[in-house]
mmCIF file with all atom_site columns, C-alpha atoms in Angstrom:
data_model
loop_
_atom_site.group_PDB
_atom_site.id
_atom_site.type_symbol
_atom_site.label_atom_id
_atom_site.label_alt_id
_atom_site.label_comp_id
_atom_site.label_asym_id
_atom_site.label_entity_id
_atom_site.label_seq_id
_atom_site.pdbx_PDB_ins_code
_atom_site.Cartn_x
_atom_site.Cartn_y
_atom_site.Cartn_z
_atom_site.occupancy
_atom_site.B_iso_or_equiv
_atom_site.pdbx_formal_charge
_atom_site.auth_seq_id
_atom_site.auth_comp_id
_atom_site.auth_asym_id
_atom_site.auth_atom_id
_atom_site.pdbx_PDB_model_num
ATOM 1   C CA . GLU A 1 1   ? -130.572 -43.254 20.287 1.00 82.00 ? 3   GLU A CA 1
ATOM 2   C CA . ASP A 1 2   ? -130.869 -46.538 19.324 1.00 86.00 ? 4   ASP A CA 1
ATOM 3   C CA . LYS A 1 3   ? -132.220 -48.803 22.088 1.00 92.00 ? 5   LYS A CA 1
ATOM 4   C CA . VAL A 1 4   ? -132.372 -52.727 22.657 1.00 95.00 ? 6   VAL A CA 1
ATOM 5   C CA . VAL A 1 5   ? -134.143 -54.447 25.716 1.00 96.00 ? 7   VAL A CA 1
ATOM 6   C CA . GLN A 1 6   ? -134.249 -57.940 26.566 1.00 97.00 ? 8   GLN A CA 1
ATOM 7   C CA . SER A 1 7   ? -136.105 -59.780 29.089 1.00 97.00 ? 9   SER A CA 1
ATOM 8   C CA . PRO A 1 8   ? -135.871 -61.575 31.146 1.00 96.00 ? 10  PRO A CA 1
ATOM 9   C CA . LEU A 1 9   ? -132.670 -60.374 32.702 1.00 94.00 ? 11  LEU A CA 1
ATOM 10  C CA . SER A 1 10  ? -131.998 -63.771 34.023 1.00 95.00 ? 12  SER A CA 1
ATOM 11  C CA . LEU A 1 11  ? -133.633 -67.212 34.106 1.00 96.00 ? 13  LEU A CA 1
ATOM 12  C CA . VAL A 1 12  ? -132.997 -70.763 35.714 1.00 97.00 ? 14  VAL A CA 1
ATOM 13  C CA . VAL A 1 13  ? -134.522 -73.448 34.816 1.00 97.00 ? 15  VAL A CA 1
ATOM 14  C CA . HIS A 1 14  ? -134.670 -77.332 34.583 1.00 97.00 ? 16  HIS A CA 1
ATOM 15  C CA . GLU A 1 15  ? -133.149 -79.413 32.288 1.00 97.00 ? 17  GLU A CA 1
ATOM 16  C CA . GLY A 1 16  ? -135.656 -79.911 29.885 1.00 97.00 ? 18  GLY A CA 1
ATOM 17  C CA . ASP A 1 17  ? -138.221 -76.836 30.051 1.00 97.00 ? 19  ASP A CA 1
ATOM 18  C CA . THR A 1 18  ? -138.684 -74.449 26.961 1.00 98.00 ? 20  THR A CA 1
ATOM 19  C CA . VAL A 1 19  ? -137.538 -71.198 27.305 1.00 98.00 ? 21  VAL A CA 1
ATOM 20  C CA . THR A 1 20  ? -138.561 -67.799 25.576 1.00 98.00 ? 22  THR A CA 1
ATOM 21  C CA . LEU A 1 21  ? -136.333 -65.104 25.852 1.00 98.00 ? 23  LEU A CA 1
ATOM 22  C CA . ASN A 1 22  ? -137.756 -61.603 24.378 1.00 98.00 ? 24  ASN A CA 1
ATOM 23  C CA . CYS A 1 23  ? -135.835 -58.720 22.630 1.00 98.00 ? 25  CYS A CA 1
ATOM 24  C CA . SER A 1 24  ? -137.338 -55.358 21.636 1.00 97.00 ? 26  SER A CA 1
ATOM 25  C CA . TYR A 1 25  ? -135.925 -52.519 20.337 1.00 97.00 ? 27  TYR A CA 1
ATOM 26  C CA . GLU A 1 26  ? -136.364 -49.271 18.888 1.00 95.00 ? 28  GLU A CA 1
ATOM 27  C CA . VAL A 1 27  ? -133.866 -48.059 16.129 1.00 90.00 ? 29  VAL A CA 1
ATOM 28  C CA . THR A 1 28  ? -133.730 -46.079 13.056 1.00 87.00 ? 30  THR A CA 1
ATOM 29  C CA . ASN A 1 29  ? -132.586 -47.118 9.850  1.00 86.00 ? 31  ASN A CA 1
ATOM 30  C CA . PHE A 1 30  ? -133.243 -51.075 11.200 1.00 91.00 ? 32  PHE A CA 1
ATOM 31  C CA . ARG A 1 31  ? -131.722 -53.456 8.779  1.00 89.00 ? 33  ARG A CA 1
ATOM 32  C CA . SER A 1 32  ? -131.392 -56.953 11.033 1.00 91.00 ? 34  SER A CA 1
ATOM 33  C CA . LEU A 1 33  ? -131.905 -58.373 14.357 1.00 94.00 ? 35  LEU A CA 1
ATOM 34  C CA . LEU A 1 34  ? -129.176 -60.947 15.418 1.00 93.00 ? 36  LEU A CA 1
ATOM 35  C CA . TRP A 1 35  ? -128.999 -63.160 18.351 1.00 95.00 ? 37  TRP A CA 1
ATOM 36  C CA . TYR A 1 36  ? -125.702 -64.458 19.499 1.00 93.00 ? 38  TYR A CA 1
ATOM 37  C CA . LYS A 1 37  ? -124.554 -66.885 22.473 1.00 94.00 ? 39  LYS A CA 1
ATOM 38  C CA . GLN A 1 38  ? -122.089 -65.856 24.671 1.00 92.00 ? 40  GLN A CA 1
ATOM 39  C CA . GLU A 1 39  ? -120.172 -68.164 27.264 1.00 90.00 ? 41  GLU A CA 1
ATOM 40  C CA . LYS A 1 40  ? -117.231 -67.164 28.464 1.00 80.00 ? 42  LYS A CA 1
ATOM 41  C CA . LYS A 1 41  ? -115.327 -65.526 25.655 1.00 80.00 ? 43  LYS A CA 1
ATOM 42  C CA . ALA A 1 42  ? -116.661 -63.737 22.682 1.00 82.00 ? 44  ALA A CA 1
ATOM 43  C CA . PRO A 1 43  ? -120.305 -64.157 21.158 1.00 88.00 ? 45  PRO A CA 1
ATOM 44  C CA . THR A 1 44  ? -121.154 -66.880 18.813 1.00 89.00 ? 46  THR A CA 1
ATOM 45  C CA . PHE A 1 45  ? -123.574 -66.298 15.696 1.00 88.00 ? 47  PHE A CA 1
ATOM 46  C CA . LEU A 1 46  ? -126.824 -67.761 16.062 1.00 93.00 ? 48  LEU A CA 1
ATOM 47  C CA . PHE A 1 47  ? -129.664 -66.232 13.871 1.00 92.00 ? 49  PHE A CA 1
ATOM 48  C CA . MET A 1 48  ? -129.978 -63.092 11.550 1.00 92.00 ? 50  MET A CA 1
ATOM 49  C CA . LEU A 1 49  ? -133.572 -62.220 10.803 1.00 94.00 ? 51  LEU A CA 1
ATOM 50  C CA . THR A 1 50  ? -134.552 -59.455 8.446  1.00 91.00 ? 52  THR A CA 1
ATOM 51  C CA . SER A 1 51  ? -138.162 -60.185 7.417  1.00 88.00 ? 53  SER A CA 1
ATOM 52  C CA . SER A 1 52  ? -141.147 -60.265 10.049 1.00 89.00 ? 54  SER A CA 1
ATOM 53  C CA . GLY A 1 53  ? -143.003 -64.158 10.562 1.00 89.00 ? 55  GLY A CA 1
ATOM 54  C CA . ILE A 1 54  ? -140.266 -65.583 9.384  1.00 89.00 ? 56  ILE A CA 1
ATOM 55  C CA . GLU A 1 55  ? -139.459 -68.531 11.915 1.00 92.00 ? 57  GLU A CA 1
ATOM 56  C CA . LYS A 1 56  ? -135.494 -69.314 11.485 1.00 93.00 ? 58  LYS A CA 1
ATOM 57  C CA . LYS A 1 57  ? -134.403 -72.690 13.068 1.00 95.00 ? 59  LYS A CA 1
ATOM 58  C CA . SER A 1 58  ? -131.305 -74.376 14.491 1.00 94.00 ? 60  SER A CA 1
ATOM 59  C CA . GLY A 1 59  ? -131.807 -78.036 16.049 1.00 96.00 ? 61  GLY A CA 1
ATOM 60  C CA . ARG A 1 60  ? -134.017 -76.593 19.407 1.00 98.00 ? 62  ARG A CA 1
ATOM 61  C CA . LEU A 1 61  ? -133.436 -73.320 18.689 1.00 98.00 ? 63  LEU A CA 1
ATOM 62  C CA . SER A 1 62  ? -135.917 -71.260 16.777 1.00 97.00 ? 64  SER A CA 1
ATOM 63  C CA . SER A 1 63  ? -136.492 -67.549 16.304 1.00 97.00 ? 65  SER A CA 1
ATOM 64  C CA . ILE A 1 64  ? -138.848 -65.138 14.783 1.00 96.00 ? 66  ILE A CA 1
ATOM 65  C CA . LEU A 1 65  ? -139.140 -61.011 14.320 1.00 96.00 ? 67  LEU A CA 1
ATOM 66  C CA . ASP A 1 66  ? -141.957 -58.833 14.432 1.00 95.00 ? 68  ASP A CA 1
ATOM 67  C CA . LYS A 1 67  ? -140.749 -55.749 12.484 1.00 91.00 ? 69  LYS A CA 1
ATOM 68  C CA . LYS A 1 68  ? -144.428 -53.695 13.222 1.00 93.00 ? 70  LYS A CA 1
ATOM 69  C CA . GLU A 1 69  ? -144.306 -54.548 17.087 1.00 93.00 ? 71  GLU A CA 1
ATOM 70  C CA . LEU A 1 70  ? -140.676 -54.271 16.832 1.00 95.00 ? 72  LEU A CA 1
ATOM 71  C CA . PHE A 1 71  ? -139.775 -57.630 19.052 1.00 96.00 ? 73  PHE A CA 1
ATOM 72  C CA . SER A 1 72  ? -137.959 -60.760 18.813 1.00 97.00 ? 74  SER A CA 1
ATOM 73  C CA . ILE A 1 73  ? -138.084 -64.335 20.653 1.00 98.00 ? 75  ILE A CA 1
ATOM 74  C CA . LEU A 1 74  ? -135.246 -66.829 20.660 1.00 98.00 ? 76  LEU A CA 1
ATOM 75  C CA . ASN A 1 75  ? -137.365 -70.117 21.969 1.00 98.00 ? 77  ASN A CA 1
ATOM 76  C CA . ILE A 1 76  ? -134.898 -73.260 23.321 1.00 98.00 ? 78  ILE A CA 1
ATOM 77  C CA . THR A 1 77  ? -136.939 -76.153 23.297 1.00 98.00 ? 79  THR A CA 1
ATOM 78  C CA . ALA A 1 78  ? -135.994 -79.183 25.706 1.00 98.00 ? 80  ALA A CA 1
ATOM 79  C CA . THR A 1 79  ? -132.979 -77.123 26.938 1.00 98.00 ? 81  THR A CA 1
ATOM 80  C CA . GLN A 1 80  ? -129.530 -78.957 28.301 1.00 97.00 ? 82  GLN A CA 1
ATOM 81  C CA . THR A 1 81  ? -126.899 -77.858 30.542 1.00 97.00 ? 83  THR A CA 1
ATOM 82  C CA . GLY A 1 82  ? -125.037 -76.858 27.824 1.00 96.00 ? 84  GLY A CA 1
ATOM 83  C CA . ASP A 1 83  ? -127.504 -74.035 26.714 1.00 97.00 ? 85  ASP A CA 1
ATOM 84  C CA . SER A 1 84  ? -125.945 -72.023 29.996 1.00 97.00 ? 86  SER A CA 1
ATOM 85  C CA . ALA A 1 85  ? -124.964 -68.698 28.829 1.00 96.00 ? 87  ALA A CA 1
ATOM 86  C CA . ILE A 1 86  ? -125.765 -65.072 28.097 1.00 94.00 ? 88  ILE A CA 1
ATOM 87  C CA . TYR A 1 87  ? -128.043 -64.899 25.040 1.00 96.00 ? 89  TYR A CA 1
ATOM 88  C CA . LEU A 1 88  ? -127.370 -61.672 23.541 1.00 95.00 ? 90  LEU A CA 1
ATOM 89  C CA . CYS A 1 89  ? -129.763 -59.890 21.094 1.00 96.00 ? 91  CYS A CA 1
ATOM 90  C CA . ALA A 1 90  ? -128.334 -57.083 18.320 1.00 94.00 ? 92  ALA A CA 1
ATOM 91  C CA . VAL A 1 91  ? -129.747 -54.987 15.784 1.00 93.00 ? 93  VAL A CA 1
ATOM 92  C CA . GLU A 1 92  ? -128.181 -53.503 13.127 1.00 90.00 ? 94  GLU A CA 1
ATOM 93  C CA . ALA A 1 93  ? -128.803 -50.084 11.821 1.00 87.00 ? 95  ALA A CA 1
ATOM 94  C CA . ARG A 1 94  ? -127.358 -47.417 9.275  1.00 80.00 ? 96  ARG A CA 1
ATOM 95  C CA . ARG A 1 95  ? -125.174 -44.636 11.294 1.00 73.00 ? 97  ARG A CA 1
ATOM 96  C CA . ASN A 1 96  ? -127.025 -41.560 11.804 1.00 63.00 ? 98  ASN A CA 1
ATOM 97  C CA . SER A 1 97  ? -124.646 -40.015 9.927  1.00 59.00 ? 99  SER A CA 1
ATOM 98  C CA . GLY A 1 98  ? -125.382 -42.111 6.861  1.00 47.00 ? 100 GLY A CA 1
ATOM 99  C CA . GLY A 1 99  ? -123.334 -43.576 4.540  1.00 44.00 ? 101 GLY A CA 1
ATOM 100 C CA . SER A 1 100 ? -123.054 -47.186 4.185  1.00 49.00 ? 102 SER A CA 1
ATOM 101 C CA . ASN A 1 101 ? -122.151 -47.695 7.342  1.00 73.00 ? 103 ASN A CA 1
ATOM 102 C CA . TYR A 1 102 ? -123.804 -50.049 9.949  1.00 79.00 ? 104 TYR A CA 1
ATOM 103 C CA . LYS A 1 103 ? -123.291 -50.920 13.437 1.00 84.00 ? 105 LYS A CA 1
ATOM 104 C CA . LEU A 1 104 ? -124.583 -53.484 15.935 1.00 88.00 ? 106 LEU A CA 1
ATOM 105 C CA . THR A 1 105 ? -126.769 -52.359 19.302 1.00 91.00 ? 107 THR A CA 1
ATOM 106 C CA . PHE A 1 106 ? -126.752 -54.583 21.616 1.00 93.00 ? 108 PHE A CA 1
ATOM 107 C CA . GLY A 1 107 ? -129.147 -55.697 24.553 1.00 94.00 ? 109 GLY A CA 1
ATOM 108 C CA . LYS A 1 108 ? -127.783 -56.395 28.121 1.00 92.00 ? 110 LYS A CA 1
ATOM 109 C CA . GLY A 1 109 ? -128.543 -59.902 27.388 1.00 94.00 ? 111 GLY A CA 1
ATOM 110 C CA . THR A 1 110 ? -130.351 -62.535 29.334 1.00 96.00 ? 112 THR A CA 1
ATOM 111 C CA . LEU A 1 111 ? -128.146 -64.797 31.364 1.00 95.00 ? 113 LEU A CA 1
ATOM 112 C CA . LEU A 1 112 ? -130.169 -68.463 31.500 1.00 97.00 ? 114 LEU A CA 1
ATOM 113 C CA . THR A 1 113 ? -129.034 -70.858 33.733 1.00 97.00 ? 115 THR A CA 1
ATOM 114 C CA . VAL A 1 114 ? -130.398 -74.574 32.806 1.00 98.00 ? 116 VAL A CA 1
ATOM 115 C CA . ASN A 1 115 ? -129.755 -76.892 36.139 1.00 97.00 ? 117 ASN A CA 1
ATOM 116 C CA . PRO A 1 116 ? -129.526 -80.725 35.375 1.00 95.00 ? 118 PRO A CA 1
ATOM 117 C CA . GLY B 2 1   ? -115.765 -70.428 8.958  1.00 62.00 ? 6   GLY B CA 1
ATOM 118 C CA . ALA B 2 2   ? -113.868 -67.179 9.237  1.00 69.00 ? 7   ALA B CA 1
ATOM 119 C CA . VAL B 2 3   ? -111.140 -66.815 12.372 1.00 87.00 ? 8   VAL B CA 1
ATOM 120 C CA . VAL B 2 4   ? -110.478 -63.872 14.326 1.00 92.00 ? 9   VAL B CA 1
ATOM 121 C CA . SER B 2 5   ? -107.650 -64.295 16.449 1.00 94.00 ? 10  SER B CA 1
ATOM 122 C CA . GLN B 2 6   ? -106.965 -61.205 19.565 1.00 96.00 ? 11  GLN B CA 1
ATOM 123 C CA . HIS B 2 7   ? -103.680 -60.995 21.462 1.00 96.00 ? 12  HIS B CA 1
ATOM 124 C CA . PRO B 2 8   ? -102.918 -60.989 24.268 1.00 96.00 ? 13  PRO B CA 1
ATOM 125 C CA . SER B 2 9   ? -106.267 -62.947 25.796 1.00 95.00 ? 14  SER B CA 1
ATOM 126 C CA . ARG B 2 10  ? -105.373 -61.492 29.267 1.00 96.00 ? 15  ARG B CA 1
ATOM 127 C CA . VAL B 2 11  ? -103.171 -58.578 30.177 1.00 96.00 ? 16  VAL B CA 1
ATOM 128 C CA . ILE B 2 12  ? -102.686 -57.113 34.076 1.00 96.00 ? 17  ILE B CA 1
ATOM 129 C CA . CYS B 2 13  ? -101.047 -53.455 33.882 1.00 95.00 ? 18  CYS B CA 1
ATOM 130 C CA . LYS B 2 14  ? -100.431 -50.844 36.376 1.00 96.00 ? 19  LYS B CA 1
ATOM 131 C CA . SER B 2 15  ? -102.055 -47.555 36.410 1.00 96.00 ? 20  SER B CA 1
ATOM 132 C CA . GLY B 2 16  ? -100.351 -45.457 33.792 1.00 96.00 ? 21  GLY B CA 1
ATOM 133 C CA . THR B 2 17  ? -98.984  -47.985 31.589 1.00 96.00 ? 22  THR B CA 1
ATOM 134 C CA . SER B 2 18  ? -100.568 -48.083 28.073 1.00 97.00 ? 23  SER B CA 1
ATOM 135 C CA . VAL B 2 19  ? -101.530 -51.701 26.621 1.00 97.00 ? 24  VAL B CA 1
ATOM 136 C CA . LYS B 2 20  ? -101.926 -52.794 23.154 1.00 97.00 ? 25  LYS B CA 1
ATOM 137 C CA . ILE B 2 21  ? -104.292 -55.297 21.758 1.00 97.00 ? 26  ILE B CA 1
ATOM 138 C CA . GLU B 2 22  ? -104.174 -57.044 18.686 1.00 97.00 ? 27  GLU B CA 1
ATOM 139 C CA . CYS B 2 23  ? -106.944 -57.818 16.206 1.00 96.00 ? 28  CYS B CA 1
ATOM 140 C CA . ARG B 2 24  ? -106.392 -60.181 13.576 1.00 95.00 ? 29  ARG B CA 1
ATOM 141 C CA . SER B 2 25  ? -108.168 -61.594 10.753 1.00 92.00 ? 30  SER B CA 1
ATOM 142 C CA . LEU B 2 26  ? -106.791 -64.962 9.678  1.00 91.00 ? 31  LEU B CA 1
ATOM 143 C CA . ASP B 2 27  ? -108.086 -66.386 6.877  1.00 85.00 ? 32  ASP B CA 1
ATOM 144 C CA . PHE B 2 28  ? -110.015 -63.302 5.304  1.00 85.00 ? 33  PHE B CA 1
ATOM 145 C CA . GLN B 2 29  ? -109.497 -59.882 4.342  1.00 86.00 ? 34  GLN B CA 1
ATOM 146 C CA . ALA B 2 30  ? -111.502 -57.537 6.934  1.00 85.00 ? 35  ALA B CA 1
ATOM 147 C CA . THR B 2 31  ? -112.481 -54.129 5.296  1.00 81.00 ? 36  THR B CA 1
ATOM 148 C CA . THR B 2 32  ? -113.726 -52.926 8.950  1.00 86.00 ? 37  THR B CA 1
ATOM 149 C CA . MET B 2 33  ? -112.777 -53.614 12.016 1.00 90.00 ? 38  MET B CA 1
ATOM 150 C CA . PHE B 2 34  ? -115.378 -53.183 15.290 1.00 92.00 ? 39  PHE B CA 1
ATOM 151 C CA . TRP B 2 35  ? -113.991 -52.703 18.900 1.00 95.00 ? 40  TRP B CA 1
ATOM 152 C CA . TYR B 2 36  ? -116.009 -53.783 21.758 1.00 95.00 ? 41  TYR B CA 1
ATOM 153 C CA . ARG B 2 37  ? -116.211 -53.299 25.377 1.00 95.00 ? 42  ARG B CA 1
ATOM 154 C CA . GLN B 2 38  ? -117.834 -55.854 27.959 1.00 92.00 ? 43  GLN B CA 1
ATOM 155 C CA . PHE B 2 39  ? -117.988 -54.973 31.498 1.00 89.00 ? 44  PHE B CA 1
ATOM 156 C CA . PRO B 2 40  ? -119.121 -57.204 33.741 1.00 84.00 ? 45  PRO B CA 1
ATOM 157 C CA . LYS B 2 41  ? -122.522 -58.205 33.690 1.00 79.00 ? 46  LYS B CA 1
ATOM 158 C CA . GLN B 2 42  ? -123.259 -55.522 30.897 1.00 83.00 ? 47  GLN B CA 1
ATOM 159 C CA . SER B 2 43  ? -123.681 -55.924 27.173 1.00 85.00 ? 48  SER B CA 1
ATOM 160 C CA . LEU B 2 44  ? -120.835 -55.150 24.386 1.00 90.00 ? 49  LEU B CA 1
ATOM 161 C CA . MET B 2 45  ? -120.799 -51.834 23.791 1.00 93.00 ? 50  MET B CA 1
ATOM 162 C CA . LEU B 2 46  ? -119.471 -50.392 20.572 1.00 92.00 ? 51  LEU B CA 1
ATOM 163 C CA . MET B 2 47  ? -116.198 -48.189 21.002 1.00 94.00 ? 52  MET B CA 1
ATOM 164 C CA . ALA B 2 48  ? -114.914 -47.718 17.319 1.00 92.00 ? 53  ALA B CA 1
ATOM 165 C CA . THR B 2 49  ? -115.206 -48.598 13.689 1.00 89.00 ? 54  THR B CA 1
ATOM 166 C CA . SER B 2 50  ? -112.225 -49.175 12.265 1.00 87.00 ? 55  SER B CA 1
ATOM 167 C CA . ASN B 2 51  ? -111.869 -49.282 8.155  1.00 82.00 ? 56  ASN B CA 1
ATOM 168 C CA . GLU B 2 52  ? -108.389 -49.987 6.422  1.00 78.00 ? 57  GLU B CA 1
ATOM 169 C CA . GLY B 2 53  ? -106.312 -46.772 5.244  1.00 77.00 ? 58  GLY B CA 1
ATOM 170 C CA . SER B 2 54  ? -108.705 -44.289 7.061  1.00 80.00 ? 59  SER B CA 1
ATOM 171 C CA . LYS B 2 55  ? -109.595 -42.998 10.119 1.00 84.00 ? 60  LYS B CA 1
ATOM 172 C CA . ALA B 2 56  ? -111.322 -44.559 12.826 1.00 89.00 ? 61  ALA B CA 1
ATOM 173 C CA . THR B 2 57  ? -115.025 -43.339 13.641 1.00 89.00 ? 62  THR B CA 1
ATOM 174 C CA . TYR B 2 58  ? -115.827 -43.814 17.495 1.00 91.00 ? 63  TYR B CA 1
ATOM 175 C CA . GLU B 2 59  ? -118.580 -43.941 19.542 1.00 90.00 ? 64  GLU B CA 1
ATOM 176 C CA . GLN B 2 60  ? -120.186 -40.777 21.536 1.00 88.00 ? 65  GLN B CA 1
ATOM 177 C CA . GLY B 2 61  ? -118.242 -40.821 24.965 1.00 91.00 ? 66  GLY B CA 1
ATOM 178 C CA . VAL B 2 62  ? -115.509 -42.720 24.026 1.00 94.00 ? 67  VAL B CA 1
ATOM 179 C CA . GLU B 2 63  ? -111.867 -40.944 23.877 1.00 93.00 ? 68  GLU B CA 1
ATOM 180 C CA . LYS B 2 64  ? -110.099 -41.027 20.887 1.00 91.00 ? 69  LYS B CA 1
ATOM 181 C CA . ASP B 2 65  ? -106.968 -39.869 22.297 1.00 94.00 ? 70  ASP B CA 1
ATOM 182 C CA . LYS B 2 66  ? -107.272 -42.578 24.766 1.00 96.00 ? 71  LYS B CA 1
ATOM 183 C CA . PHE B 2 67  ? -108.291 -45.333 22.953 1.00 96.00 ? 72  PHE B CA 1
ATOM 184 C CA . LEU B 2 68  ? -106.080 -45.108 19.832 1.00 95.00 ? 73  LEU B CA 1
ATOM 185 C CA . ILE B 2 69  ? -107.074 -47.268 17.365 1.00 93.00 ? 74  ILE B CA 1
ATOM 186 C CA . ASN B 2 70  ? -104.926 -48.333 13.801 1.00 90.00 ? 75  ASN B CA 1
ATOM 187 C CA . HIS B 2 71  ? -105.921 -49.954 11.023 1.00 87.00 ? 76  HIS B CA 1
ATOM 188 C CA . ALA B 2 72  ? -102.815 -50.884 9.085  1.00 82.00 ? 77  ALA B CA 1
ATOM 189 C CA . SER B 2 73  ? -103.454 -53.140 6.654  1.00 88.00 ? 78  SER B CA 1
ATOM 190 C CA . LEU B 2 74  ? -106.528 -55.721 5.813  1.00 88.00 ? 79  LEU B CA 1
ATOM 191 C CA . THR B 2 75  ? -105.761 -58.412 8.604  1.00 92.00 ? 80  THR B CA 1
ATOM 192 C CA . LEU B 2 76  ? -104.666 -56.318 11.496 1.00 93.00 ? 81  LEU B CA 1
ATOM 193 C CA . SER B 2 77  ? -106.448 -53.697 13.768 1.00 93.00 ? 82  SER B CA 1
ATOM 194 C CA . THR B 2 78  ? -104.867 -52.536 17.093 1.00 95.00 ? 83  THR B CA 1
ATOM 195 C CA . LEU B 2 79  ? -106.412 -51.059 19.977 1.00 96.00 ? 84  LEU B CA 1
ATOM 196 C CA . THR B 2 80  ? -103.969 -48.744 22.083 1.00 97.00 ? 85  THR B CA 1
ATOM 197 C CA . VAL B 2 81  ? -105.423 -48.002 25.672 1.00 97.00 ? 86  VAL B CA 1
ATOM 198 C CA . THR B 2 82  ? -103.206 -44.788 26.907 1.00 96.00 ? 87  THR B CA 1
ATOM 199 C CA . SER B 2 83  ? -102.524 -44.265 30.748 1.00 96.00 ? 88  SER B CA 1
ATOM 200 C CA . ALA B 2 84  ? -105.042 -46.843 31.397 1.00 96.00 ? 89  ALA B CA 1
ATOM 201 C CA . HIS B 2 85  ? -106.847 -46.878 34.949 1.00 96.00 ? 90  HIS B CA 1
ATOM 202 C CA . PRO B 2 86  ? -108.457 -49.061 36.857 1.00 96.00 ? 91  PRO B CA 1
ATOM 203 C CA . GLU B 2 87  ? -112.197 -48.212 35.348 1.00 95.00 ? 92  GLU B CA 1
ATOM 204 C CA . ASP B 2 88  ? -110.614 -49.235 32.051 1.00 96.00 ? 93  ASP B CA 1
ATOM 205 C CA . SER B 2 89  ? -110.788 -52.967 33.140 1.00 96.00 ? 94  SER B CA 1
ATOM 206 C CA . SER B 2 90  ? -112.793 -54.625 31.071 1.00 95.00 ? 95  SER B CA 1
ATOM 207 C CA . PHE B 2 91  ? -113.251 -57.179 28.246 1.00 95.00 ? 96  PHE B CA 1
ATOM 208 C CA . TYR B 2 92  ? -112.199 -55.905 24.632 1.00 97.00 ? 97  TYR B CA 1
ATOM 209 C CA . ILE B 2 93  ? -113.291 -57.643 21.792 1.00 96.00 ? 98  ILE B CA 1
ATOM 210 C CA . CYS B 2 94  ? -112.944 -56.898 18.462 1.00 95.00 ? 99  CYS B CA 1
ATOM 211 C CA . SER B 2 95  ? -115.101 -57.964 14.877 1.00 92.00 ? 100 SER B CA 1
ATOM 212 C CA . ALA B 2 96  ? -114.180 -57.830 11.740 1.00 89.00 ? 101 ALA B CA 1
ATOM 213 C CA . THR B 2 97  ? -116.333 -58.075 8.465  1.00 83.00 ? 102 THR B CA 1
ATOM 214 C CA . ARG B 2 98  ? -115.353 -59.003 5.173  1.00 73.00 ? 103 ARG B CA 1
ATOM 215 C CA . TYR B 2 99  ? -117.489 -57.034 2.918  1.00 66.00 ? 104 TYR B CA 1
ATOM 216 C CA . GLY B 2 100 ? -117.657 -53.977 5.097  1.00 55.00 ? 105 GLY B CA 1
ATOM 217 C CA . GLY B 2 101 ? -121.619 -54.605 6.346  1.00 56.00 ? 106 GLY B CA 1
ATOM 218 C CA . VAL B 2 102 ? -122.325 -56.425 10.071 1.00 55.00 ? 107 VAL B CA 1
ATOM 219 C CA . GLY B 2 103 ? -124.187 -59.092 11.210 1.00 57.00 ? 108 GLY B CA 1
ATOM 220 C CA . GLU B 2 104 ? -124.115 -62.586 9.308  1.00 58.00 ? 109 GLU B CA 1
ATOM 221 C CA . THR B 2 105 ? -120.559 -61.687 8.454  1.00 69.00 ? 110 THR B CA 1
ATOM 222 C CA . GLN B 2 106 ? -119.065 -60.304 11.576 1.00 78.00 ? 111 GLN B CA 1
ATOM 223 C CA . TYR B 2 107 ? -116.909 -62.449 13.345 1.00 86.00 ? 112 TYR B CA 1
ATOM 224 C CA . PHE B 2 108 ? -115.644 -62.213 16.824 1.00 90.00 ? 113 PHE B CA 1
ATOM 225 C CA . GLY B 2 109 ? -112.476 -62.727 18.276 1.00 93.00 ? 114 GLY B CA 1
ATOM 226 C CA . PRO B 2 110 ? -112.094 -64.275 21.898 1.00 92.00 ? 115 PRO B CA 1
ATOM 227 C CA . GLY B 2 111 ? -111.865 -61.030 23.669 1.00 94.00 ? 116 GLY B CA 1
ATOM 228 C CA . THR B 2 112 ? -109.007 -59.721 25.436 1.00 96.00 ? 117 THR B CA 1
ATOM 229 C CA . ARG B 2 113 ? -109.389 -59.611 29.492 1.00 95.00 ? 118 ARG B CA 1
ATOM 230 C CA . LEU B 2 114 ? -107.685 -56.004 30.635 1.00 96.00 ? 119 LEU B CA 1
ATOM 231 C CA . LEU B 2 115 ? -107.043 -55.430 34.162 1.00 96.00 ? 120 LEU B CA 1
ATOM 232 C CA . VAL B 2 116 ? -105.851 -51.861 35.495 1.00 96.00 ? 121 VAL B CA 1
ATOM 233 C CA . LEU B 2 117 ? -104.150 -52.144 39.459 1.00 95.00 ? 122 LEU B CA 1
#
């Protein structure tokens, strides 16, 4: 069974701090790893990673994937109160039943709280 | 970006009743829609994958007779929770994809919060 583990489960920091969120996975037929930010409603897409060692950046957020060690990190620099959310890591993999169907397996998320 | 809507956003019902949740892709045709459930402080758990014009694929442990999925058109999928019980109370989220793949091209709806009394 595909497994995605995130750490820490929760984190409280002050504005301006830098945080690193971790995601490790065990899946068969890996295709990509994705990061989402979830506030009160549904997740919003942040990054999709498919290749090892290539950092993706979007403003103060960046992420990288290590396919050999099976993990990814999400970095947020100069955190702001608006960054407070649950950050979800998901791995896209082909279904065990084969065919062209893929599915996402989510980790439990990291609850980030940024205090002013 | 693409928009996916869900209706209703919140529903409260009595135990034993059935509840239908709609998921619509507003500006694109979705070949595949996914239904997830999220309990408080838990992650999203995939319940089923819905392909237009064919039967849904349910994940292990999800009762297909209890969670009826209909993907009648390329813009609409419905999830019906039959004979709902308090343990079915959860946040139900759908997502839709244009090309049958997932990941970057998967767009999430805003979710439906179900409370069964």
